Short mmCIF file of C-alpha atoms in Angstrom, two decimals:
data_model
loop_
_atom_site.label_atom_id
_atom_site.label_comp_id
_atom_site.label_asym_id
_atom_site.label_seq_id
_atom_site.Cartn_x
_atom_site.Cartn_y
_atom_site.Cartn_z
CA ALA A 1 131.01 50.69 106.37
CA GLN A 2 129.88 53.73 104.45
CA ARG A 3 127.53 56.33 105.84
CA VAL A 4 125.80 59.47 104.54
CA THR A 5 124.54 62.19 106.84
CA GLN A 6 122.19 65.01 105.96
CA PRO A 7 122.00 67.06 109.14
CA GLU A 8 118.92 69.10 108.20
CA LYS A 9 115.61 67.33 107.92
CA LEU A 10 113.82 70.55 106.99
CA LEU A 11 115.13 73.64 105.23
CA SER A 12 113.12 76.73 104.39
CA VAL A 13 114.23 79.67 102.27
CA PHE A 14 112.56 82.47 100.37
CA LYS A 15 112.48 82.66 96.61
CA GLY A 16 115.63 84.26 95.24
CA ALA A 17 117.71 83.43 98.30
CA PRO A 18 120.73 81.14 98.12
CA VAL A 19 120.25 77.61 99.32
CA GLU A 20 122.70 74.97 100.51
CA LEU A 21 121.72 71.42 101.41
CA LYS A 22 124.40 69.75 103.46
CA CYS A 23 125.73 66.25 102.95
CA ASN A 24 128.60 64.58 104.76
CA TYR A 25 129.86 61.10 104.12
CA SER A 26 132.01 58.50 105.79
CA TYR A 27 133.96 56.13 103.57
CA SER A 28 137.57 55.05 103.56
CA GLY A 29 137.91 54.64 99.82
CA SER A 30 137.26 56.91 96.87
CA PRO A 31 133.55 57.66 96.83
CA GLU A 32 131.17 58.45 94.03
CA LEU A 33 128.40 60.78 95.13
CA PHE A 34 124.98 61.71 93.83
CA TRP A 35 122.02 63.88 94.61
CA TYR A 36 118.53 62.49 94.03
CA VAL A 37 115.35 64.58 94.18
CA GLN A 38 111.70 63.75 94.73
CA TYR A 39 109.22 66.43 93.69
CA SER A 40 105.67 66.27 94.95
CA ARG A 41 103.75 63.44 93.26
CA GLN A 42 106.75 62.48 91.15
CA ARG A 43 109.25 59.65 91.30
CA LEU A 44 112.58 59.87 92.99
CA GLN A 45 115.08 60.76 90.27
CA LEU A 46 118.73 61.53 89.80
CA LEU A 47 119.55 65.23 89.99
CA LEU A 48 123.29 65.22 89.53
CA ARG A 49 126.45 63.18 90.03
CA HIS A 50 129.78 64.55 91.18
CA ILE A 51 131.80 62.87 88.47
CA SER A 52 130.03 64.88 85.79
CA ARG A 53 130.75 68.23 87.45
CA GLU A 54 127.51 69.46 85.93
CA SER A 55 124.97 72.08 86.84
CA ILE A 56 121.39 70.86 86.73
CA LYS A 57 118.46 73.26 87.19
CA GLY A 58 120.98 75.74 88.58
CA PHE A 59 122.21 73.32 91.24
CA THR A 60 125.86 72.41 91.69
CA ALA A 61 127.67 70.19 94.15
CA ASP A 62 131.38 69.94 94.77
CA LEU A 63 133.04 66.95 96.33
CA ASN A 64 135.34 68.06 99.16
CA LYS A 65 137.38 65.04 100.18
CA GLY A 66 139.13 66.93 102.97
CA GLU A 67 135.85 67.73 104.67
CA THR A 68 134.13 64.58 103.35
CA SER A 69 131.26 66.71 102.12
CA PHE A 70 129.13 67.01 99.01
CA HIS A 71 126.87 69.97 99.65
CA LEU A 72 124.22 70.93 97.10
CA LYS A 73 124.02 74.63 96.27
CA LYS A 74 121.93 77.00 94.25
CA PRO A 75 122.48 80.77 94.23
CA PHE A 76 118.84 81.76 93.70
CA ALA A 77 116.16 79.34 94.87
CA GLN A 78 112.89 78.99 92.96
CA GLU A 79 109.53 77.80 94.24
CA GLU A 80 109.72 74.78 91.94
CA ASP A 81 112.83 73.64 93.81
CA SER A 82 110.65 72.65 96.75
CA ALA A 83 111.16 68.91 97.09
CA MET A 84 112.81 66.14 99.10
CA TYR A 85 116.53 65.85 98.38
CA TYR A 86 118.65 62.80 99.07
CA CYS A 87 122.42 62.59 99.01
CA ALA A 88 123.75 59.14 98.05
CA LEU A 89 127.11 57.40 98.03
CA PHE A 90 128.34 54.56 95.86
CA ALA A 91 131.12 52.62 97.54
CA GLY A 92 131.89 49.86 95.09
CA GLY A 93 133.81 46.78 96.06
CA THR A 94 131.65 43.97 97.42
CA SER A 95 128.76 46.42 97.54
CA TYR A 96 129.02 47.15 93.84
CA GLY A 97 125.74 48.43 92.52
CA LYS A 98 124.45 49.63 95.87
CA LEU A 99 123.78 53.22 96.90
CA THR A 100 123.76 54.39 100.51
CA PHE A 101 121.31 57.24 101.00
CA GLY A 102 121.19 59.95 103.62
CA GLN A 103 118.05 60.63 105.62
CA GLY A 104 116.88 63.30 103.20
CA THR A 105 116.20 67.03 103.45
CA ILE A 106 112.82 68.58 102.68
CA LEU A 107 113.40 71.93 101.01
CA THR A 108 110.61 74.48 101.00
CA VAL A 109 110.99 77.64 98.96
CA HIS A 110 108.51 80.32 99.99
CA PRO A 111 107.24 82.96 97.53
CA ASP B 1 108.98 52.58 78.33
CA ALA B 2 106.72 52.91 81.35
CA GLY B 3 109.69 52.81 83.68
CA VAL B 4 109.71 50.74 86.84
CA ILE B 5 106.22 49.49 87.62
CA GLN B 6 105.00 48.79 91.14
CA SER B 7 101.74 47.39 92.39
CA PRO B 8 99.66 48.03 94.28
CA ARG B 9 100.11 51.77 94.67
CA HIS B 10 98.30 51.78 97.99
CA GLU B 11 97.73 48.95 100.43
CA VAL B 12 95.79 49.06 103.67
CA THR B 13 95.80 45.93 105.74
CA GLU B 14 95.32 44.75 109.28
CA MET B 15 98.05 43.68 111.62
CA GLY B 16 98.93 40.04 111.17
CA GLN B 17 97.97 39.85 107.51
CA GLU B 18 100.36 38.93 104.72
CA VAL B 19 101.33 41.71 102.34
CA THR B 20 102.90 41.21 98.91
CA LEU B 21 104.38 44.09 96.96
CA ARG B 22 105.28 43.67 93.31
CA CYS B 23 107.81 45.23 91.00
CA LYS B 24 108.61 45.07 87.30
CA PRO B 25 112.02 46.59 86.53
CA ILE B 26 113.02 48.33 83.34
CA SER B 27 113.82 45.79 80.66
CA GLY B 28 117.54 45.15 80.33
CA HIS B 29 118.46 46.39 83.79
CA ASP B 30 120.67 44.04 85.76
CA TYR B 31 120.08 45.41 89.25
CA LEU B 32 116.89 45.60 91.28
CA PHE B 33 116.57 47.32 94.64
CA TRP B 34 113.89 47.43 97.32
CA TYR B 35 113.80 50.48 99.61
CA ARG B 36 111.63 51.62 102.49
CA GLN B 37 110.97 55.31 103.11
CA THR B 38 109.80 56.74 106.41
CA MET B 39 109.94 60.23 107.89
CA MET B 40 112.04 59.04 110.79
CA ARG B 41 114.65 57.00 108.92
CA GLY B 42 114.58 58.37 105.39
CA LEU B 43 115.32 55.96 102.55
CA GLU B 44 116.62 52.57 103.64
CA LEU B 45 117.87 49.85 101.32
CA LEU B 46 116.24 46.55 102.22
CA ILE B 47 117.70 44.18 99.64
CA TYR B 48 119.09 44.20 96.15
CA PHE B 49 119.52 41.71 93.34
CA ASN B 50 121.99 41.38 90.50
CA ASN B 51 120.84 39.22 87.59
CA ASN B 52 118.03 37.85 89.77
CA VAL B 53 120.41 36.78 92.53
CA PRO B 54 120.14 38.44 95.98
CA ILE B 55 123.40 40.22 96.72
CA ASP B 56 122.82 42.01 99.99
CA ASP B 57 119.83 41.53 102.27
CA SER B 58 121.40 43.05 105.36
CA GLY B 59 118.80 45.81 105.35
CA MET B 60 115.85 43.45 105.72
CA PRO B 61 114.49 44.30 109.17
CA GLU B 62 113.63 40.81 110.34
CA ASP B 63 112.48 37.39 109.26
CA ARG B 64 109.00 38.67 108.59
CA PHE B 65 110.37 40.24 105.42
CA SER B 66 111.32 38.23 102.36
CA ALA B 67 112.03 39.09 98.75
CA LYS B 68 112.25 37.06 95.58
CA MET B 69 113.17 37.65 91.99
CA PRO B 70 112.09 34.58 90.00
CA ASN B 71 113.01 36.16 86.67
CA ALA B 72 114.48 39.31 85.16
CA SER B 73 111.13 41.04 84.86
CA PHE B 74 109.51 40.47 88.23
CA SER B 75 110.23 40.76 91.93
CA THR B 76 108.16 40.56 95.10
CA LEU B 77 108.61 41.82 98.63
CA LYS B 78 106.54 39.97 101.17
CA ILE B 79 105.77 40.84 104.78
CA GLN B 80 104.27 38.09 106.88
CA PRO B 81 102.86 38.82 109.38
CA SER B 82 102.59 42.58 108.96
CA GLU B 83 102.79 44.99 111.88
CA PRO B 84 101.81 48.67 112.26
CA ARG B 85 105.48 49.69 112.36
CA ASP B 86 105.85 48.37 108.80
CA SER B 87 103.73 51.26 107.57
CA ALA B 88 105.88 53.15 105.07
CA VAL B 89 106.36 53.81 101.37
CA TYR B 90 108.19 50.95 99.66
CA PHE B 91 110.14 51.73 96.52
CA CYS B 92 111.52 49.47 93.89
CA ALA B 93 114.35 50.69 91.67
CA SER B 94 116.39 49.22 88.86
CA SER B 95 119.66 50.13 87.21
CA PRO B 96 121.76 48.93 84.30
CA ASN B 97 125.31 47.75 84.60
CA ARG B 98 127.44 49.93 82.39
CA GLY B 99 130.69 49.03 84.04
CA ARG B 100 131.13 52.23 85.95
CA ALA B 101 129.20 53.27 89.00
CA SER B 102 128.65 56.83 87.90
CA TYR B 103 126.69 55.75 84.89
CA ASN B 104 124.52 53.27 86.76
CA GLU B 105 121.68 55.59 87.54
CA GLN B 106 118.92 54.06 89.61
CA PHE B 107 115.42 54.46 88.23
CA PHE B 108 112.68 54.41 90.83
CA GLY B 109 109.14 53.21 90.69
CA PRO B 110 106.22 55.28 92.02
CA GLY B 111 106.22 53.43 95.32
CA THR B 112 103.64 51.49 97.30
CA ARG B 113 102.19 53.26 100.31
CA LEU B 114 101.55 50.58 102.93
CA THR B 115 99.37 51.18 105.96
CA VAL B 116 99.08 48.45 108.57
CA LEU B 117 96.27 49.04 111.06
#
């Protein structure tokens, strides 16, 4: 069975500091990974997907199959980055269509 | 498009009462998901449907929970009888089926905040 672990429930940084939200996964096949974000009073929404190798709002995430990780990084955090972040894994197969989410990390960026 | 619509947005009820949460997915989406969000456990998938058919209900906590999708534009999640530990935010999400997982973004509703006293 697949599993996603976000070891930090809370993460605080100051504006302009680098930030890294950790995500580790467990899955025997070839995973597809995503980061979703929930800003205050907004809906949970897709931030980025590993297959696109994109940078969204300054965030990037690299899939490391050796370490089974998909950490989310931003070199200079902004106050508007404060939100709940979820890492999610798509495993396919008989679970096609389903995402497995981590427990989430609340990021607070202080001025 | 208004996106995924959920009702009610807030529900306060007493232990033992029946609770029904409603969801209207985005038109044309083949998948519908029900999630529960709590501080302790994060975001948990309860059940999901493909073309109105339940595919995986292994996340439904117990028999008190049931979900239906009578047609492509409506789904309900029912808790009967409700208990204080059911207090959480319940999300509905829908996604299209574009043949590749990476393109099947899930679109979430605003959630229903349930409080069971």
